XYZ file of C-alpha atoms in Angstrom:
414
model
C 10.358 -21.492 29.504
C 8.128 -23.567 27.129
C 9.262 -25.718 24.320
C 10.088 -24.398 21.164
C 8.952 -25.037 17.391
C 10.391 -24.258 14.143
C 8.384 -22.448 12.022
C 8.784 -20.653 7.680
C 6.820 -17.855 7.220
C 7.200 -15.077 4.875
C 7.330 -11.321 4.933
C 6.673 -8.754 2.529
C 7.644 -5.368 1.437
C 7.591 -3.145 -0.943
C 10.795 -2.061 -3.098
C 12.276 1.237 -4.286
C 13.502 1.074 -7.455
C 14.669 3.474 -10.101
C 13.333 2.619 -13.659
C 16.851 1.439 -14.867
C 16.422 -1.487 -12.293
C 12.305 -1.953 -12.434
C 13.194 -2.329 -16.470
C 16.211 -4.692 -15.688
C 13.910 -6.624 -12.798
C 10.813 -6.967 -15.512
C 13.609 -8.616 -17.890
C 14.476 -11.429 -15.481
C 10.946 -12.162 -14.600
C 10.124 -12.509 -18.258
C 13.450 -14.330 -18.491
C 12.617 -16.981 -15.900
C 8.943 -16.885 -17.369
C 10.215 -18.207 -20.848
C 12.971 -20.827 -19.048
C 9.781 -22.274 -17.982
C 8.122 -22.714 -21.048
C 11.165 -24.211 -22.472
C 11.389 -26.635 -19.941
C 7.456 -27.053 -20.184
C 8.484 -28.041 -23.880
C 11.628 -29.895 -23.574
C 9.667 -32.664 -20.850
C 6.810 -32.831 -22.952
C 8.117 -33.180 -25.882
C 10.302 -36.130 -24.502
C 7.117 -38.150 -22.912
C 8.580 -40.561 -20.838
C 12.317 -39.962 -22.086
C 12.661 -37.551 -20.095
C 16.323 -35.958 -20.030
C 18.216 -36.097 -16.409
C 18.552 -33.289 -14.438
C 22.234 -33.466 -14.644
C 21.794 -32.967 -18.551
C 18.930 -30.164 -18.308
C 21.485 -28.175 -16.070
C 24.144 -28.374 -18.459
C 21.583 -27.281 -21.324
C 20.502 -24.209 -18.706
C 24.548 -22.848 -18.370
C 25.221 -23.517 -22.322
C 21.642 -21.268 -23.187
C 22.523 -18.530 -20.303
C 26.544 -18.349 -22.228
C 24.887 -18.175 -25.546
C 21.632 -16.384 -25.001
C 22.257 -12.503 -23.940
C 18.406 -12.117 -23.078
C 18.529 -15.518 -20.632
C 22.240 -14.368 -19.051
C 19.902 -11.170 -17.298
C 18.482 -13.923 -15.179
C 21.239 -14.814 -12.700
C 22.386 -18.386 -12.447
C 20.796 -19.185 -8.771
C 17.438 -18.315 -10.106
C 17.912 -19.943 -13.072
C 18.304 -22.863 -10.717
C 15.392 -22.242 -8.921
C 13.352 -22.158 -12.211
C 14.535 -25.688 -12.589
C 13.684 -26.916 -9.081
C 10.330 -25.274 -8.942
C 9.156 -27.484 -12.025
C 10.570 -30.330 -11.275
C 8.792 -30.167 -7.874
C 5.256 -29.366 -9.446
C 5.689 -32.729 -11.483
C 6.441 -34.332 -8.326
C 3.382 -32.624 -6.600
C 1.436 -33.885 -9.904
C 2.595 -37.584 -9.923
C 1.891 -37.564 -6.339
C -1.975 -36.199 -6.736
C -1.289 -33.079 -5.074
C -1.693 -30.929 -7.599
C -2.524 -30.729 -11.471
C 0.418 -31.173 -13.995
C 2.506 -28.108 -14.585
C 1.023 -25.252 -17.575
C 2.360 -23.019 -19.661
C 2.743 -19.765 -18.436
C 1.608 -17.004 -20.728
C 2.425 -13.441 -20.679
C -0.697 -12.062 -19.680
C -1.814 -14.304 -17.001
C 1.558 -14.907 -15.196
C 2.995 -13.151 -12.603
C 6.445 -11.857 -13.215
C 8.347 -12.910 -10.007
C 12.484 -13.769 -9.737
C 13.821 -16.494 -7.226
C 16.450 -15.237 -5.086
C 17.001 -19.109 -3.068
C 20.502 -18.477 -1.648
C 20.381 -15.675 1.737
C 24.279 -15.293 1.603
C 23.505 -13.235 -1.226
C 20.987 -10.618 0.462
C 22.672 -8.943 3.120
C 19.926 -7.071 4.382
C 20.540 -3.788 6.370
C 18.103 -1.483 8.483
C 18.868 2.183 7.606
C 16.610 3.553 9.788
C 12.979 3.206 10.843
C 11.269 2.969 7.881
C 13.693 1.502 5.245
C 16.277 -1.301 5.037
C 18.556 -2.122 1.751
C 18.689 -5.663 0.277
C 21.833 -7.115 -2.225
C 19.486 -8.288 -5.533
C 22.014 -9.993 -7.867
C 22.474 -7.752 -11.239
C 20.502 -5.259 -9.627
C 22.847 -4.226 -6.500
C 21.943 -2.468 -3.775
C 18.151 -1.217 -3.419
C 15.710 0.137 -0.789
C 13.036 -1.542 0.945
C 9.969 -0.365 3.000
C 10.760 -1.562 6.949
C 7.428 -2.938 7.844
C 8.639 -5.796 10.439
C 11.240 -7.098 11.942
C 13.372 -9.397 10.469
C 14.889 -12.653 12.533
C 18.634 -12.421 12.415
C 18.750 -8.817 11.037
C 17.088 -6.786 14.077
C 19.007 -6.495 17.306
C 16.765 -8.080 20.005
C 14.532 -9.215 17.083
C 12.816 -12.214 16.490
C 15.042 -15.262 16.869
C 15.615 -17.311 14.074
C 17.226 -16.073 10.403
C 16.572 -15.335 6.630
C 17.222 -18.364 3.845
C 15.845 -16.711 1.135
C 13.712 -14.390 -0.901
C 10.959 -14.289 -3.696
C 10.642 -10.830 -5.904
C 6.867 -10.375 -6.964
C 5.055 -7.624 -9.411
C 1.949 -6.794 -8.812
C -0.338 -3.859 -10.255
C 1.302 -1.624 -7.239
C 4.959 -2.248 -8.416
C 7.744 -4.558 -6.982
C 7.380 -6.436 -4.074
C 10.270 -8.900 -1.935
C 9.116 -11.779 0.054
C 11.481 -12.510 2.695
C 11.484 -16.456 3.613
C 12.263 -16.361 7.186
C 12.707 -19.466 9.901
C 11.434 -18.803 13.150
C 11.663 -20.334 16.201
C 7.711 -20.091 18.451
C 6.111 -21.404 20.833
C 5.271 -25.002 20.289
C 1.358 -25.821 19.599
C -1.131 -26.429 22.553
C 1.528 -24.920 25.230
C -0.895 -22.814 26.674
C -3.658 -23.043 28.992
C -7.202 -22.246 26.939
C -9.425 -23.078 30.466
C -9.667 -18.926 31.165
C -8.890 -17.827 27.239
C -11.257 -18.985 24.539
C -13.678 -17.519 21.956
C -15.823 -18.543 19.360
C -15.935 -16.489 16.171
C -19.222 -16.056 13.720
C -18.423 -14.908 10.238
C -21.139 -12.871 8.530
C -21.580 -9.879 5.926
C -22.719 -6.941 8.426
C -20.686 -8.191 11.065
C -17.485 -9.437 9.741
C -16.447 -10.735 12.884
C -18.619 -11.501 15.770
C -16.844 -12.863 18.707
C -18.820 -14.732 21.559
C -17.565 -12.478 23.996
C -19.641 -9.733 22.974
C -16.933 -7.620 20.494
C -16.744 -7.256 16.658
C -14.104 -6.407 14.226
C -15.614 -4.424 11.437
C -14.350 -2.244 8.848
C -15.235 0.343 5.947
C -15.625 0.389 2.062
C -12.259 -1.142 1.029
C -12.294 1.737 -1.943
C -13.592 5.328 -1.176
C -16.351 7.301 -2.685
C -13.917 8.142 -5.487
C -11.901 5.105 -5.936
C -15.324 3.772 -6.503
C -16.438 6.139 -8.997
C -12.915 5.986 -10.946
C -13.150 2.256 -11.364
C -16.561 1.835 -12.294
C -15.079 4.378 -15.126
C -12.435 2.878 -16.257
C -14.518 -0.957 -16.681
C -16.902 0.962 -18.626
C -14.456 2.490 -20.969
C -12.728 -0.899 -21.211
C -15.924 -2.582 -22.320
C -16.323 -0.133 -25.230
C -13.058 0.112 -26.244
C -12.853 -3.478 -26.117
C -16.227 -3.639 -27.761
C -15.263 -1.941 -30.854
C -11.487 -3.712 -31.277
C -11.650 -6.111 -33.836
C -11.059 -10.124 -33.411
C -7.381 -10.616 -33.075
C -6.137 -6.801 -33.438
C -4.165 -5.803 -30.990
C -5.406 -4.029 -27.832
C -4.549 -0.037 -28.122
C -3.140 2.171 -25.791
C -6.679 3.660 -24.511
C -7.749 -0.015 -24.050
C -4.268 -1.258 -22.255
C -4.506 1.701 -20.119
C -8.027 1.559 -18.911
C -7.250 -2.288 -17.735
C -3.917 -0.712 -15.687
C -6.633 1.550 -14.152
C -8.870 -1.160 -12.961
C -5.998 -3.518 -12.211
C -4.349 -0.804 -9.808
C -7.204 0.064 -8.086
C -8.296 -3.391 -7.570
C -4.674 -3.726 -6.190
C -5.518 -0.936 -3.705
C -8.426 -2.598 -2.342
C -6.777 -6.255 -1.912
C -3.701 -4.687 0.082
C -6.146 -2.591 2.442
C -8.187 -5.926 2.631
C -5.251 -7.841 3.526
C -3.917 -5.311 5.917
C -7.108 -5.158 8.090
C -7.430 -9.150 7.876
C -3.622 -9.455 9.540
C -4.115 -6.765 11.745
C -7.528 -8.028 12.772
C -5.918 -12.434 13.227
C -2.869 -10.878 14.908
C -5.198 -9.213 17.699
C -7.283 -12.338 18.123
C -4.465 -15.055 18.177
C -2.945 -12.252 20.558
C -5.307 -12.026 23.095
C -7.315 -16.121 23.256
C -5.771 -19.316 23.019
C -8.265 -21.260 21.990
C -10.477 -19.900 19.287
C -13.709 -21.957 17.447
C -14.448 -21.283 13.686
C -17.412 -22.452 11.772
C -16.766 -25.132 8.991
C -18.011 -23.250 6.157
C -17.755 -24.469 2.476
C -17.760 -21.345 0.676
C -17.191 -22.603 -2.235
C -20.575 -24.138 -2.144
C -22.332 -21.074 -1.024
C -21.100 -18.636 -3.658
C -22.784 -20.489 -6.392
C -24.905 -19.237 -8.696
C -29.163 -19.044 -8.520
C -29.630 -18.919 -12.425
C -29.820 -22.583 -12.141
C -30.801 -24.171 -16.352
C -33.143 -23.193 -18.805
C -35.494 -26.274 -17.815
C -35.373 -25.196 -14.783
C -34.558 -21.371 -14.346
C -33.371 -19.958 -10.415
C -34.803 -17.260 -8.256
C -33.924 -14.411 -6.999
C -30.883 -14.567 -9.283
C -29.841 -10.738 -8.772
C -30.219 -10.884 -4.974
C -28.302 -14.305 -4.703
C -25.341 -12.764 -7.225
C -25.483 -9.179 -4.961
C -24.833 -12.072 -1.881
C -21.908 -14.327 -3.486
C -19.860 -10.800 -4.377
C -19.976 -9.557 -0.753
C -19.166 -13.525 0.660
C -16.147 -13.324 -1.568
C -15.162 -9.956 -1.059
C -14.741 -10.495 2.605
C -12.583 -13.527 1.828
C -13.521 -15.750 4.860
C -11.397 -18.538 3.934
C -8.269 -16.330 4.052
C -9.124 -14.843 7.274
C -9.386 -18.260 8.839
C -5.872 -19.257 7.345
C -3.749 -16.566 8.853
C -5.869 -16.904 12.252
C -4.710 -20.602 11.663
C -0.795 -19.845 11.590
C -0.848 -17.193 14.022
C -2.916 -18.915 16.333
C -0.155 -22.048 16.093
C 2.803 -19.079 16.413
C 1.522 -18.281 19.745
C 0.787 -21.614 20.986
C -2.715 -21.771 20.897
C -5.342 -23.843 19.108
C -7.859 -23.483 16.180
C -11.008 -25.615 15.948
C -13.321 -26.052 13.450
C -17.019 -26.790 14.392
C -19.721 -28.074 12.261
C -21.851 -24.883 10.448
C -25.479 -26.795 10.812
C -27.700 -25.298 13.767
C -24.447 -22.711 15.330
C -27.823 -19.718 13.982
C -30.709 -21.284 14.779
C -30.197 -22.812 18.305
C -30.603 -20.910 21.509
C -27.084 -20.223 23.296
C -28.596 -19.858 26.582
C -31.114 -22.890 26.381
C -29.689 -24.918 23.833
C -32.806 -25.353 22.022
C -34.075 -25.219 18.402
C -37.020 -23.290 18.221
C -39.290 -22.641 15.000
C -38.960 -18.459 14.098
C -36.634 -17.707 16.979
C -34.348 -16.041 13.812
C -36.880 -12.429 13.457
C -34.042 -11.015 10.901
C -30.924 -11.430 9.779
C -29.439 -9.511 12.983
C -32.024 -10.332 15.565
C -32.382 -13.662 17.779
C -35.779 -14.150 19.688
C -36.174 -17.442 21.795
C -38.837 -19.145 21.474
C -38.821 -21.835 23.532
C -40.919 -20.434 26.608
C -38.418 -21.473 29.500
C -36.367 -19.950 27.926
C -37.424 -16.272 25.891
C -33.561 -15.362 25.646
C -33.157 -12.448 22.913
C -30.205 -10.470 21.798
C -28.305 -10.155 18.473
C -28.063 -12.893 16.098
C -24.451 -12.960 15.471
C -23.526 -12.881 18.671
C -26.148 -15.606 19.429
C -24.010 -17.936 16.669
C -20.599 -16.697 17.961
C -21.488 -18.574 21.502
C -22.857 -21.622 20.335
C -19.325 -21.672 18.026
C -17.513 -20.508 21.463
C -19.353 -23.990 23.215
C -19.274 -26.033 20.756
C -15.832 -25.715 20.344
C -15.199 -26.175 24.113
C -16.750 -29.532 24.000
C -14.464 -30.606 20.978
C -11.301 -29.832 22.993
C -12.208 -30.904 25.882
C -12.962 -34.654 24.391
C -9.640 -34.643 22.477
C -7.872 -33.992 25.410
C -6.559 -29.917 24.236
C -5.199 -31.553 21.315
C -5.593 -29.949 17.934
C -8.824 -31.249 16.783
C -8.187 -29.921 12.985
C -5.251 -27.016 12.408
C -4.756 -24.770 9.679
């Protein structure tokens, strides 16, 4: 038996709730949204006099006594409010992070801390639904999507502390925190059990060993269609509102249009991207990434009026489908899965992993024909086949050659 690592992760699902409790949820998330801004206020108001905690606590029980609209939000959440922003100073003064913000209505999403697990006591009905406790709510209905540690007999060892409840355009959502106990890093042999992975637009995923992980429009033919609807009814409606009226109805309910559908697409994009890291942290050990910095790629052509970009419309067309494939996600739950099963994820540098033979190891002038076809050139060589999968195995070696000099340490983990 191999040694063992502690590891938080989280796991989501999707409530059922009547209105009476989505209208009495949407009141403590707007609750704990305006503790925040009071707090915001009350530190920055006081500069560096700063009240202690001690005395902020006591000002949070007097308010949620005196204040019926603050007593909805139940006193351990109330707590959390507290320790969440005194932590994001913390992560401020410490230069992790930017000082804490005032959160507005419009931009915030509503979302209630539930930090002590005592007060869950989550249930599996059957097969495809569990019940949760949520304080002032009761008992409520949740979609059974994966097993919970502690909760499941012959489950995953380890156990629940605690729980986040999120809104998104698709309704209410609870985040389980869960602790469990995995394999510990770099346990496994990666000799027999590596890959190298190419990232790419066509291709999403090109692995070295000759398969691909590819998928469909996120939105159909008429999800498409409805949504390119509903923006342009939102841009005349919102054309023709005056400056600071309020939006109407037509205008609020053309944004809910767009925001649900672009829900839609972002769940079925996250659902093929776990699915899709689950399989490969599943089935290789070690596993070679290039080090891409997207954010420098997705920038714009249109470059200054001095001095005016190129192919501005083609570059924009390119940035949309880079960020709609959200590489940098996909390579941060291979990272933690990876680490789950005991394996290892490198990073190799991007520069040459297209252009260089994988068979000769040799940078040849126009051996790239097309974006999707790999010709070499060198003539000892003449090695042709597809381009991504060309990239993938120079990633795959690459890679190889960075473990093997640090010894099957982790070189650099997400």
């Amino acid at each position: 038996m191999g040694e063992r690592a502690t590891r938080h992760r989280g796991c989501r699902a999707s409530l059922a709730l009547t209105a009476v409790q989505e209208a009495r949820l949407d009141q403590q998330a707007h609750a704990a949204r305006a503790l925040w801004n009071l707090l915001h206020e009350l530190f920055t108001v006081a500069g560096t006099r700063r009240p202690p905690l001690s005395y902020v606590d006591g000002e949070i029980r007097w308010a949620r006594a005196s204040l019926d609209w603050l007593a909805m939000l139940p006193a351990q959440a109330a707590q959390a409010v507290l320790k969440t922003y005194r932590r994001a100073w913390v992560n401020c003064w410490e230069g992790r992070a930017e000082a804490p913000i005032y959160k507005s209505r419009s931009r915030t999403v509503p979302a209630v801390d539930i930090p002590q697990a005592r007060d869950l006591h989550v249930t599996r009905v059957h097969r495809r639904w569990g019940m949760v406790n949520i304080p002032k709510l009761g008992r409520v209905r949740f979609r059974w999507t994966k097993d919970l540690p502690g909760v499941t007999k012959g489950g995953p060892a380890g156990r629940i502390t605690g729980a986040r409840l999120i809104r998104d355009a698709l309704g209410w959502h609870i985040v389980f925190r869960t602790e469990r106990e995995v394999q510990a890093p770099a346990t496994r042999d990666w000799t027999d059990s590596h890959v190298g992975i190419d990232r790419g637009i066509a291709v999403p995923l090109a692995l070295s060993d000759g398969g691909t992980y590819e998928h469909g429009p996120w939105l159909t033919e008429g999800e498409e269609a409805r949504l390119l609807r509903a923006q342009q009814q939102a841009a005349h409606r919102e054309h023709c509102r005056r400056r600071g009226e309020r939006a109407s109805k037509r205008l609020r309910a053309a944004y809910d249009q767009i925001k649900d559908l672009r829900a839609r697409a972002k769940r079925r994009v996250l659902d093929w991207q776990h699915k899709t890291t689950s399989a490969i942290a599943k089935g290789y050990v070690l596993v070679a990434v290039e080090e891409l910095d997207i954010a420098n790629m997705i920038k714009s052509a249109r470059g200054t009026v001095d001095s005016p970009g190129v192919k501005v419309a083609q570059k924009t067309g390119l940035n949309r489908a880079i960020a709609g494939e959200a590489w940098g996600r996909t390579v941060e739950l291979l990272g933690y899965k990876i680490e789950d099963q005991g394996g290892v994820l490198i990073h190799v540098p991007a520069p040459g992993t297209s252009l260089r033979c994988s068979e000769c190891g040799v940078v040849t002038p126009g051996s790239r024909e097309s974006q999707a076809r790999f010709v070499c050139r060198n003539p000892e060589c003449g090695w042709s086949g597809n381009a991504d999968f060309n990239a993938s195995r120079n990633i795959d070696q690459a890679g190889l050659v960075l473990a093997s000099a640090a010894g099957r340490a982790v070189v650099r983990q997400t």
